[in-house]
Amino acid sequence: MNRNRMLYLIFAVVLVGALTVVFLNAGSKSTPSTQQQHKKAFTSSNWKVDLALEDKNPYGLYAFRELAVADGRFTVFNDYSNYQLLDSITRLDSSIMMYIGLEFMLTDEETDLLLQGIEYGSSFFLSSEKLPPYLLEKLFDENPLTFIPKKKAPHKINDQLYNMYYYYENDTLTEIWDMFHKHELDAHTQIHSTIFGRPNFIEIPYGLGKIYLHLNPLVFTNVQVLKKEGKAYLKEVFSKIDQPHIQWLSFAKYEPIEYDPSSGEFEEDHSLLSELFKHPAFRWGFILAVFGLLLYLLFRSKRRRPIIPAKEDNKNTGFSYVDTLAGIYFNKNHGDKMLKIMRRNFYSAVYEHFYIDLAKREDHKALISLSKKSNVPLEEIDQLLKFLEATTKVSDIYLGNTYKVQREFYFKSGIWNKEVRNKISSGPIALYRQKSQAIGTIFLGAFIILLGFIFLSLSLGVGVLFWPIGILAIAIGTRMLNTPALVLNRDLIEINPLWRRKSRILHENIKFIEENRQNLIIYLKNGEQSTLNISSLDTKNKKALDNLIKRFKPT
């Protein structure tokens, strides 16, 4: 073989390898590291209700803590995140144990330990939307809680009136304001604050100590106490507390932990062939078996039977309808319209299953009949209808609470069965690359290996260079078949490029998503962006990706 022919052969090998890399490297161009994704820059437009002491956003408690420290009546403010210190905290002198949040997540045993410390002279201040049932049983004979949805809540304390509102993006929306039934309170209970004439801040003597219960913790957040009326109301609340040392129970906050398969007891298997390729004998045996199978498919691909059209199953249009509703909501952002659709669907479901028309009811007999047929207490049905039949503009939190109550009714009444429950709680949606490209890559790798054998049969040593390239192509094609290119979870997006490590992008870190021809560009709030080629994705779950793009559509 002359020198020119050898150069042409080497050039052909390099060109095939380069084209393979360019063809397959269609993943994301720039993805930030995991540490950068979880590091989110501060922004004052984050209206998520977090109620954390260190949170400076509108619904954080940073201003509350600073005002408490600046107030002259409190000399100590300790923050405890270790629940094992509760036994020691309850024995401190001149202290008031305090917590403000959406839920108070202590166990029954921890609650008994807390009440024991109050009996010995400590005080306890709790402001939560959901009071623990066990604590209510200890303090009251009957459930004393009630609520009313309003935009404005006039808080009256010490004969002074302070108007409170629920804000979202500097707009006032309807909020559920919680209150106590006055006739359910003990004669020794002191009422410090009321809204709509009903108590919302009370003091209960308990042994040698005191228990302060305050509903509607949103009035202590940054967006409230930084206003004149909110700051004045907070000062009045502080005046009712007679202990100088605040012991803050941070461990009572519920913080959901995101599930990560890679952090479990067993590491995630990225390839079905990883165990097989550990041993050289199995590896070469597998390669020869794949090569023989490809040859068999090549020579036996002639069709021997006529084409018989497959029977298509009926599509479940219910979930498509849910996707349509989600698109309407995220495009229009009209909570009141979503509430009307939820109310109309509820009336239709009740009429279909129980033959009761709630839309045309004239008295309470229809609700009593529905309660008997569905085995759902009448009080829960009344509460659900109060949620659904609100006539004012509602917030995202209001819609979420309404959906929870409505879904609980569907499960209790039997309208939704276990199969529907399983579908609702289904896992993440995976989007794979096209099978045609993956199989084509595997065939390309096998062809390159075949060329290597041909060159070696011609006594050309350069043929050995074709083997690693072909094996690499087969491994890449196998990864394309087994590993999803994109995984859509409820709270994050997982991207699996072919050449780099996988990356995760939290929904809360996404500014907006733009679709530019064949590329999907994800713009992050920290100024970075990630580009993904979606032309090679399979169209099986493409609708889920379209809904994600609609959700983060640029405004």
Coordinates of C-alpha atoms in Angstrom, one line a residue:
M1 CA 0.0 0.0 0.0
N2 CA 1.5 3.4 -1.0
R3 CA 1.7 6.4 1.4
N4 CA -1.1 8.4 -0.1
R5 CA -3.5 5.5 0.3
M6 CA -2.5 5.2 4.0
L7 CA -3.1 8.9 4.5
Y8 CA -6.5 8.6 2.9
L9 CA -7.4 5.7 5.2
I10 CA -6.3 7.6 8.4
F11 CA -8.2 10.7 7.3
A12 CA -11.4 8.6 6.7
V13 CA -11.1 7.1 10.2
V14 CA -10.7 10.5 11.9
L15 CA -13.6 11.9 9.8
V16 CA -16.0 9.1 10.8
G17 CA -15.1 9.6 14.5
A18 CA -15.5 13.4 14.3
L19 CA -18.9 13.1 12.5
T20 CA -20.0 10.6 15.2
V21 CA -19.1 13.0 17.9
V22 CA -20.8 16.0 16.2
F23 CA -23.9 14.0 15.4
L24 CA -24.3 12.7 19.0
N25 CA -23.3 15.7 21.0
A26 CA -26.6 17.5 20.7
G27 CA -27.1 17.8 24.5
S28 CA -27.3 21.0 26.5
K29 CA -24.5 23.5 25.6
S30 CA -24.1 25.1 29.0
T31 CA -25.5 23.8 32.3
P32 CA -24.6 25.4 35.6
S33 CA -23.2 23.2 38.4
T34 CA -25.5 21.8 41.0
Q35 CA -24.1 24.1 43.6
Q36 CA -24.8 27.2 41.4
Q37 CA -28.4 25.9 40.8
H38 CA -29.2 25.7 44.5
K39 CA -27.7 29.1 45.2
K40 CA -30.5 31.5 44.4
A41 CA -29.9 35.2 44.4
F42 CA -32.1 37.4 46.7
T43 CA -35.1 39.0 45.0
S44 CA -37.8 41.0 46.6
S45 CA -40.4 39.7 44.1
N46 CA -40.5 36.2 45.6
W47 CA -44.0 35.9 47.1
K48 CA -43.6 32.3 48.3
V49 CA -45.0 31.9 51.8
D50 CA -42.0 30.5 53.7
L51 CA -42.2 32.1 57.2
A52 CA -38.5 31.5 58.0
L53 CA -36.5 33.8 60.3
E54 CA -33.7 34.4 57.8
D55 CA -36.0 35.1 54.9
K56 CA -36.1 38.7 53.7
N57 CA -38.7 38.1 51.0
P58 CA -42.3 39.5 51.5
Y59 CA -43.5 36.4 53.4
G60 CA -40.4 35.8 55.6
L61 CA -39.9 36.7 59.3
Y62 CA -36.7 38.6 59.1
A63 CA -38.2 41.9 60.1
F64 CA -40.2 40.2 62.9
R65 CA -37.0 39.0 64.5
E66 CA -35.2 42.3 64.1
L67 CA -38.1 44.2 65.7
A68 CA -38.2 41.6 68.6
V69 CA -34.5 42.1 69.2
A70 CA -34.8 45.9 69.0
D71 CA -37.8 45.9 71.4
G72 CA -36.6 46.7 74.9
R73 CA -38.7 44.1 76.7
F74 CA -36.8 41.1 75.2
T75 CA -33.2 40.6 76.1
V76 CA -32.6 37.1 74.6
F77 CA -33.6 35.6 71.3
N78 CA -32.3 32.0 70.8
D79 CA -33.1 30.0 67.7
Y80 CA -33.1 26.2 68.1
S81 CA -33.0 23.8 65.1
N82 CA -32.2 20.6 67.1
Y83 CA -35.4 19.0 68.5
Q84 CA -33.4 17.0 71.0
L85 CA -32.9 20.2 73.0
L86 CA -36.6 20.5 73.7
D87 CA -36.2 18.9 77.2
S88 CA -33.6 21.5 78.2
I89 CA -35.6 24.4 76.6
T90 CA -38.7 23.7 78.7
R91 CA -36.7 24.0 81.9
L92 CA -35.3 27.5 81.2
D93 CA -36.4 30.3 83.6
S94 CA -38.0 33.6 82.5
S95 CA -38.5 32.2 79.0
I96 CA -41.3 32.1 76.4
M97 CA -41.1 29.4 73.8
M98 CA -42.3 30.8 70.5
Y99 CA -43.1 29.6 67.0
I100 CA -44.7 31.2 64.0
G101 CA -45.5 29.2 60.8
L102 CA -48.1 27.5 58.7
E103 CA -48.0 24.2 60.7
F104 CA -46.7 23.2 64.1
M105 CA -45.1 19.8 63.6
L106 CA -44.3 18.5 67.1
T107 CA -45.3 14.9 68.0
D108 CA -47.8 14.1 70.7
E109 CA -44.9 13.1 73.1
E110 CA -43.1 16.4 72.4
T111 CA -46.3 18.4 72.9
D112 CA -46.8 16.7 76.3
L113 CA -43.2 17.7 77.2
L114 CA -43.9 21.3 76.1
L115 CA -47.1 21.5 78.2
Q116 CA -45.2 20.1 81.2
G117 CA -42.7 22.9 81.0
I118 CA -45.6 25.5 80.8
E119 CA -47.1 24.0 83.9
Y120 CA -43.9 24.7 85.8
G121 CA -44.0 28.4 84.9
S122 CA -42.8 28.9 81.3
S123 CA -44.9 30.6 78.6
F124 CA -45.6 29.5 75.0
F125 CA -46.6 31.7 72.0
L126 CA -47.9 29.9 68.9
S127 CA -49.2 31.5 65.7
S128 CA -50.1 28.9 63.1
E129 CA -52.8 28.4 60.5
K130 CA -53.1 24.8 61.4
L131 CA -53.2 24.1 65.1
P132 CA -52.2 20.5 66.0
P133 CA -55.3 18.3 66.8
Y134 CA -53.6 16.9 69.9
L135 CA -53.0 20.4 71.3
L136 CA -56.6 21.4 70.7
E137 CA -57.8 18.3 72.5
K138 CA -55.7 19.2 75.5
L139 CA -56.9 22.9 75.7
F140 CA -60.5 22.8 74.5
D141 CA -63.5 20.5 74.9
E142 CA -64.7 21.1 71.3
N143 CA -63.0 22.3 68.1
P144 CA -63.1 26.1 68.5
L145 CA -61.9 27.1 65.0
T146 CA -63.8 28.9 62.3
F147 CA -62.9 31.1 59.3
I148 CA -64.2 33.6 56.9
P149 CA -62.8 34.6 53.4
K150 CA -62.3 38.4 53.1
K151 CA -59.9 40.8 51.5
K152 CA -59.6 43.1 54.6
A153 CA -59.4 41.8 58.1
P154 CA -59.8 44.6 60.8
H155 CA -57.7 43.5 63.8
K156 CA -58.9 45.1 67.0
I157 CA -56.6 45.1 70.0
N158 CA -56.7 47.5 73.0
D159 CA -59.6 49.4 71.4
Q160 CA -57.4 50.2 68.4
L161 CA -58.3 49.0 64.9
Y162 CA -55.6 47.8 62.4
N163 CA -56.6 46.7 58.9
M164 CA -54.7 43.8 57.5
Y165 CA -54.7 42.6 53.9
Y166 CA -53.3 39.6 52.0
Y167 CA -50.8 40.9 49.4
Y168 CA -49.6 39.1 46.3
E169 CA -47.3 41.0 44.0
N170 CA -48.5 44.3 45.7
D171 CA -52.1 43.5 45.0
T172 CA -54.7 42.6 47.6
L173 CA -56.5 39.3 47.2
T174 CA -59.1 37.3 49.2
E175 CA -57.6 35.3 52.1
I176 CA -59.1 32.8 54.6
W177 CA -58.9 34.5 58.0
D178 CA -59.1 32.0 60.9
M179 CA -60.9 32.8 64.2
F180 CA -62.1 31.2 67.4
H181 CA -65.7 30.5 68.4
K182 CA -66.2 32.7 71.5
H183 CA -68.6 30.2 73.1
E184 CA -66.0 27.4 72.9
L185 CA -63.5 29.4 75.1
D186 CA -63.1 28.9 78.8
A187 CA -64.1 31.5 81.3
H188 CA -60.5 32.0 82.3
T189 CA -59.3 32.7 78.7
Q190 CA -58.4 36.3 78.0
I191 CA -59.1 37.7 74.5
H192 CA -56.5 40.1 73.4
S193 CA -57.3 40.6 69.7
T194 CA -60.4 40.1 67.5
I195 CA -61.3 40.2 63.8
F196 CA -64.9 40.6 62.6
G197 CA -65.9 40.5 66.3
R198 CA -64.4 37.1 66.9
P199 CA -61.2 36.2 68.8
N200 CA -58.0 35.5 66.9
F201 CA -55.4 36.1 69.7
I202 CA -56.1 34.6 73.1
E203 CA -54.2 33.9 76.4
I204 CA -54.9 30.6 78.3
P205 CA -53.6 30.1 81.9
Y206 CA -52.0 26.7 82.1
G207 CA -50.6 25.7 85.5
L208 CA -48.1 28.3 86.5
G209 CA -47.5 29.4 82.9
K210 CA -49.5 30.9 80.0
I211 CA -50.3 29.8 76.5
Y212 CA -50.7 32.5 73.8
L213 CA -52.5 31.3 70.7
H214 CA -52.6 33.5 67.6
L215 CA -54.2 32.6 64.3
N216 CA -53.3 34.1 60.9
P217 CA -49.4 34.1 61.2
L218 CA -49.2 36.1 57.9
V219 CA -49.7 39.3 59.9
F220 CA -46.2 38.9 61.3
T221 CA -44.4 38.6 58.0
N222 CA -42.2 41.3 56.4
V223 CA -44.8 42.6 54.0
Q224 CA -47.1 43.4 57.0
V225 CA -44.8 44.6 59.8
L226 CA -42.9 46.9 57.5
K227 CA -46.1 48.8 57.1
K228 CA -47.3 51.3 59.7
E229 CA -50.4 49.4 60.9
G230 CA -48.6 46.1 60.9
K231 CA -45.8 47.4 63.0
A232 CA -48.2 49.1 65.5
Y233 CA -50.2 45.8 65.8
L234 CA -47.0 43.8 66.4
K235 CA -46.0 46.3 69.2
E236 CA -49.4 45.7 70.9
V237 CA -48.9 41.9 70.6
F238 CA -45.5 42.2 72.2
S239 CA -47.0 44.2 75.1
K240 CA -49.0 41.1 76.2
I241 CA -45.9 39.0 76.7
D242 CA -44.3 39.2 80.1
Q243 CA -41.2 37.0 79.7
P244 CA -37.9 38.6 78.6
H245 CA -36.2 35.5 76.9
I246 CA -37.5 34.2 73.6
Q247 CA -36.7 30.6 72.8
W248 CA -37.6 30.1 69.1
L249 CA -38.5 26.5 68.1
S250 CA -37.3 26.2 64.5
F251 CA -37.4 22.4 64.6
A252 CA -41.2 22.6 64.7
K253 CA -41.3 23.7 61.0
Y254 CA -42.2 21.1 58.3
E255 CA -39.5 21.1 55.6
P256 CA -40.1 18.6 52.8
I257 CA -37.0 16.8 51.6
E258 CA -36.7 16.3 47.9
Y259 CA -36.1 12.6 47.0
D260 CA -32.8 12.1 45.1
P261 CA -32.2 8.5 43.8
S262 CA -28.4 9.1 43.7
S263 CA -28.3 9.7 47.4
G264 CA -29.9 6.4 48.5
E265 CA -28.3 3.3 49.9
F266 CA -27.6 2.0 46.4
E267 CA -26.0 4.1 43.6
E268 CA -28.0 4.7 40.5
D269 CA -27.1 2.3 37.6
H270 CA -26.4 4.5 34.6
S271 CA -26.0 1.5 32.2
L272 CA -27.4 -1.9 31.9
L273 CA -24.1 -3.1 30.6
S274 CA -21.9 -1.8 33.4
E275 CA -21.7 -5.1 35.3
L276 CA -21.1 -7.1 32.1
F277 CA -18.3 -4.9 30.9
K278 CA -16.3 -5.4 34.1
H279 CA -15.0 -8.8 32.8
P280 CA -13.1 -8.9 29.5
A281 CA -14.4 -12.4 28.5
F282 CA -18.0 -11.4 29.0
R283 CA -17.3 -8.1 27.2
W284 CA -15.9 -9.6 24.1
G285 CA -18.6 -12.4 24.1
F286 CA -21.3 -9.7 24.3
I287 CA -19.8 -7.7 21.4
L288 CA -19.6 -10.9 19.2
A289 CA -23.2 -11.7 20.2
V290 CA -24.4 -8.2 19.3
F291 CA -22.5 -8.4 16.0
G292 CA -24.1 -11.8 15.1
L293 CA -27.6 -10.4 16.0
L294 CA -27.1 -7.4 13.7
L295 CA -26.0 -9.7 10.9
Y296 CA -29.1 -11.9 11.5
L297 CA -31.4 -8.9 11.5
L298 CA -29.7 -7.6 8.3
F299 CA -30.3 -10.8 6.3
R300 CA -33.7 -11.8 7.9
S301 CA -35.3 -8.4 7.6
K302 CA -37.5 -9.4 4.6
R303 CA -41.2 -9.3 5.6
R304 CA -42.9 -12.7 5.6
R305 CA -46.4 -11.7 6.8
P306 CA -48.8 -9.1 5.6
I307 CA -49.2 -5.9 7.5
I308 CA -52.0 -6.1 10.1
P309 CA -53.0 -2.7 11.6
A310 CA -52.8 -2.7 15.4
K311 CA -55.8 -2.0 17.5
E312 CA -55.6 1.3 19.2
D313 CA -56.7 1.7 22.8
N314 CA -59.1 4.4 23.8
K315 CA -57.2 7.5 25.0
N316 CA -57.8 8.8 28.5
T317 CA -59.0 12.3 27.7
G318 CA -59.4 13.1 31.4
F319 CA -55.7 13.9 31.9
S320 CA -55.6 15.9 28.6
Y321 CA -58.4 18.0 30.1
V322 CA -56.4 18.6 33.2
D323 CA -53.4 19.7 31.0
T324 CA -55.7 22.1 29.2
L325 CA -56.9 23.6 32.5
A326 CA -53.3 24.0 33.6
G327 CA -52.5 25.8 30.3
I328 CA -55.4 28.2 30.8
Y329 CA -54.3 29.0 34.3
F330 CA -50.7 29.6 33.6
N331 CA -51.4 31.7 30.5
K332 CA -54.2 33.8 32.0
N333 CA -53.4 33.6 35.7
H334 CA -57.0 34.2 36.6
G335 CA -57.7 32.4 39.9
D336 CA -61.4 33.3 39.9
K337 CA -61.9 31.6 36.5
M338 CA -60.2 28.5 37.7
L339 CA -62.5 28.5 40.8
K340 CA -65.6 28.7 38.5
I341 CA -64.3 25.7 36.5
M342 CA -63.7 23.7 39.7
R343 CA -67.2 24.5 41.0
R344 CA -68.8 23.5 37.7
N345 CA -66.9 20.2 37.6
F346 CA -67.9 19.5 41.3
Y347 CA -71.6 20.1 40.5
S348 CA -71.3 17.8 37.5
A349 CA -69.5 15.0 39.4
V350 CA -72.1 15.1 42.2
Y351 CA -75.0 14.9 39.8
E352 CA -73.4 12.1 37.8
H353 CA -72.7 9.9 40.9
F354 CA -75.5 10.8 43.3
Y355 CA -78.2 12.4 41.1
I356 CA -78.2 15.6 43.2
D357 CA -78.2 18.9 41.4
L358 CA -76.4 21.3 43.8
A359 CA -76.4 24.2 41.3
K360 CA -80.2 24.5 41.6
R361 CA -80.6 23.8 45.3
E362 CA -83.0 26.0 47.2
D363 CA -82.6 24.8 50.8
H364 CA -80.3 22.6 52.9
K365 CA -82.1 19.3 52.1
A366 CA -79.9 18.6 49.1
L367 CA -76.7 18.8 51.2
I368 CA -78.2 16.5 53.8
S369 CA -79.1 14.0 51.1
L370 CA -75.6 14.3 49.7
S371 CA -74.1 13.7 53.1
K372 CA -76.1 10.5 53.6
K373 CA -75.3 9.1 50.1
S374 CA -71.6 9.9 50.1
N375 CA -70.9 9.1 53.8
V376 CA -69.2 12.5 54.2
P377 CA -70.0 14.7 57.2
L378 CA -72.3 17.6 56.5
E379 CA -69.8 20.0 58.0
E380 CA -67.1 19.1 55.5
I381 CA -69.6 19.5 52.6
D382 CA -70.5 23.0 53.9
Q383 CA -66.8 23.9 54.1
L384 CA -66.1 22.7 50.6
L385 CA -69.1 24.7 49.2
K386 CA -67.9 27.9 51.0
F387 CA -64.6 27.5 49.3
L388 CA -66.0 26.8 45.8
E389 CA -68.8 29.5 45.9
A390 CA -66.5 32.5 46.8
T391 CA -67.4 35.4 44.5
T392 CA -64.3 37.5 44.9
K393 CA -60.8 37.3 43.3
V394 CA -58.9 34.5 44.9
S395 CA -55.2 33.7 45.5
D396 CA -53.0 30.7 44.6
I397 CA -53.0 29.6 48.2
Y398 CA -56.8 29.8 48.3
L399 CA -57.0 27.6 45.1
G400 CA -54.6 25.1 46.6
N401 CA -56.6 24.8 49.9
T402 CA -59.8 24.5 47.9
Y403 CA -58.4 21.7 45.7
K404 CA -57.2 19.8 48.8
V405 CA -60.7 19.9 50.4
Q406 CA -62.4 19.0 47.0
R407 CA -60.0 16.0 46.4
E408 CA -60.6 14.7 49.9
F409 CA -64.3 14.7 49.3
Y410 CA -63.8 12.8 46.0
F411 CA -61.8 10.1 47.8
K412 CA -64.2 9.8 50.8
S413 CA -67.3 9.7 48.7
G414 CA -66.0 7.1 46.2
I415 CA -66.1 9.3 43.2
W416 CA -62.3 8.7 42.8
N417 CA -61.1 5.1 43.3
K418 CA -57.7 3.8 44.1
E419 CA -56.7 3.7 40.4
V420 CA -57.3 7.4 40.0
R421 CA -55.3 8.0 43.3
N422 CA -52.4 6.1 41.8
K423 CA -52.5 8.0 38.6
I424 CA -52.5 11.4 40.5
S425 CA -49.5 10.4 42.6
S426 CA -47.5 9.0 39.6
G427 CA -43.8 9.7 39.4
P428 CA -41.8 11.9 37.1
I429 CA -42.1 12.0 33.3
A430 CA -39.1 10.9 31.3
L431 CA -38.4 12.1 27.7
Y432 CA -36.1 9.8 25.8
R433 CA -34.1 10.4 22.6
Q434 CA -35.5 9.0 19.3
K435 CA -35.1 5.3 19.0
S436 CA -34.2 5.6 15.3
Q437 CA -31.1 7.7 16.2
A438 CA -30.1 5.3 19.0
I439 CA -30.4 2.2 16.8
G440 CA -28.7 4.0 14.0
T441 CA -25.8 4.8 16.3
I442 CA -25.5 1.2 17.4
F443 CA -25.5 0.1 13.7
L444 CA -22.8 2.7 12.9
G445 CA -20.7 1.3 15.7
A446 CA -21.1 -2.3 14.5
F447 CA -20.3 -1.1 10.9
I448 CA -17.1 0.6 12.1
I449 CA -16.1 -2.6 14.0
L450 CA -16.8 -4.6 10.8
L451 CA -14.5 -2.3 8.9
G452 CA -11.8 -2.9 11.5
F453 CA -12.1 -6.7 10.9
I454 CA -11.9 -6.1 7.1
F455 CA -8.8 -4.0 7.4
L456 CA -7.2 -6.5 9.7
S457 CA -8.0 -9.3 7.2
L458 CA -6.1 -7.3 4.6
S459 CA -3.1 -7.1 7.0
L460 CA -3.7 -3.4 7.7
G461 CA -2.8 -2.7 11.4
V462 CA -4.8 0.6 11.3
G463 CA -7.9 -1.5 11.5
V464 CA -7.4 -2.0 15.2
L465 CA -8.2 1.8 15.7
F466 CA -11.7 1.2 14.4
W467 CA -12.6 -1.1 17.3
P468 CA -12.6 1.5 20.2
I469 CA -14.5 4.0 17.9
G470 CA -17.2 1.3 17.1
I471 CA -17.4 0.2 20.8
L472 CA -17.8 3.8 21.8
A473 CA -20.6 4.3 19.3
I474 CA -22.4 1.2 20.5
A475 CA -22.1 2.3 24.2
I476 CA -23.5 5.8 23.3
G477 CA -26.4 4.2 21.4
T478 CA -27.1 2.0 24.4
R479 CA -27.1 5.1 26.7
M480 CA -29.5 6.9 24.3
L481 CA -31.9 3.9 24.6
N482 CA -31.7 3.4 28.4
T483 CA -31.1 6.9 29.8
P484 CA -33.8 9.7 29.4
A485 CA -32.5 12.9 27.9
L486 CA -34.9 15.0 30.1
V487 CA -36.8 14.1 33.3
L488 CA -39.7 16.4 34.3
N489 CA -40.3 16.2 38.1
R490 CA -42.9 18.2 40.0
D491 CA -40.3 20.7 41.4
L492 CA -37.2 20.3 39.1
I493 CA -35.9 19.5 35.6
E494 CA -33.2 16.9 35.2
I495 CA -31.0 17.0 32.1
N496 CA -28.8 14.0 31.1
P497 CA -26.3 15.0 28.4
L498 CA -24.4 12.3 26.5
W499 CA -20.9 13.5 27.5
R500 CA -21.3 15.4 30.7
R501 CA -22.8 14.6 34.1
K502 CA -26.4 15.1 34.7
S503 CA -27.7 18.4 36.1
R504 CA -30.8 19.5 37.9
I505 CA -32.6 22.8 37.6
L506 CA -35.1 23.7 40.3
H507 CA -38.4 25.3 39.1
E508 CA -37.9 28.2 41.5
N509 CA -34.6 29.1 39.9
I510 CA -36.1 29.3 36.4
K511 CA -36.9 32.8 35.1
F512 CA -38.6 31.7 31.8
I513 CA -38.2 29.1 29.1
E514 CA -38.0 29.9 25.4
E515 CA -38.4 27.5 22.4
N516 CA -36.1 28.7 19.5
R517 CA -36.6 26.4 16.5
Q518 CA -35.0 23.1 17.5
N519 CA -33.5 24.4 20.8
L520 CA -35.0 24.8 24.2
I521 CA -33.4 27.7 26.1
I522 CA -33.8 27.8 29.9
Y523 CA -33.1 31.2 31.4
L524 CA -32.2 31.2 35.1
K525 CA -32.7 33.9 37.6
N526 CA -29.0 34.3 38.2
G527 CA -28.4 35.3 34.6
E528 CA -27.2 32.0 33.2
Q529 CA -28.9 29.9 30.6
S530 CA -29.0 26.3 29.4
T531 CA -29.7 25.2 25.9
L532 CA -31.1 21.7 25.0
N533 CA -31.6 20.4 21.5
I534 CA -35.2 19.0 21.5
S535 CA -35.3 17.9 17.8
S536 CA -33.8 14.5 18.8
L537 CA -36.4 13.8 21.5
D538 CA -39.1 11.2 21.1
T539 CA -42.6 12.6 20.7
K540 CA -44.3 10.2 23.2
N541 CA -44.3 12.6 26.1
K542 CA -43.9 15.8 24.1
K543 CA -47.1 17.2 25.6
A544 CA -45.7 17.3 29.1
L545 CA -42.7 19.4 27.7
D546 CA -45.2 21.7 25.9
N547 CA -47.0 22.3 29.2
L548 CA -43.7 23.1 30.9
I549 CA -42.9 25.6 28.2
K550 CA -46.4 27.2 28.6
R551 CA -45.9 27.4 32.4
F552 CA -42.6 29.4 32.1
K553 CA -43.6 31.3 29.0
P554 CA -41.8 34.7 28.9
T555 CA -44.1 37.6 29.7

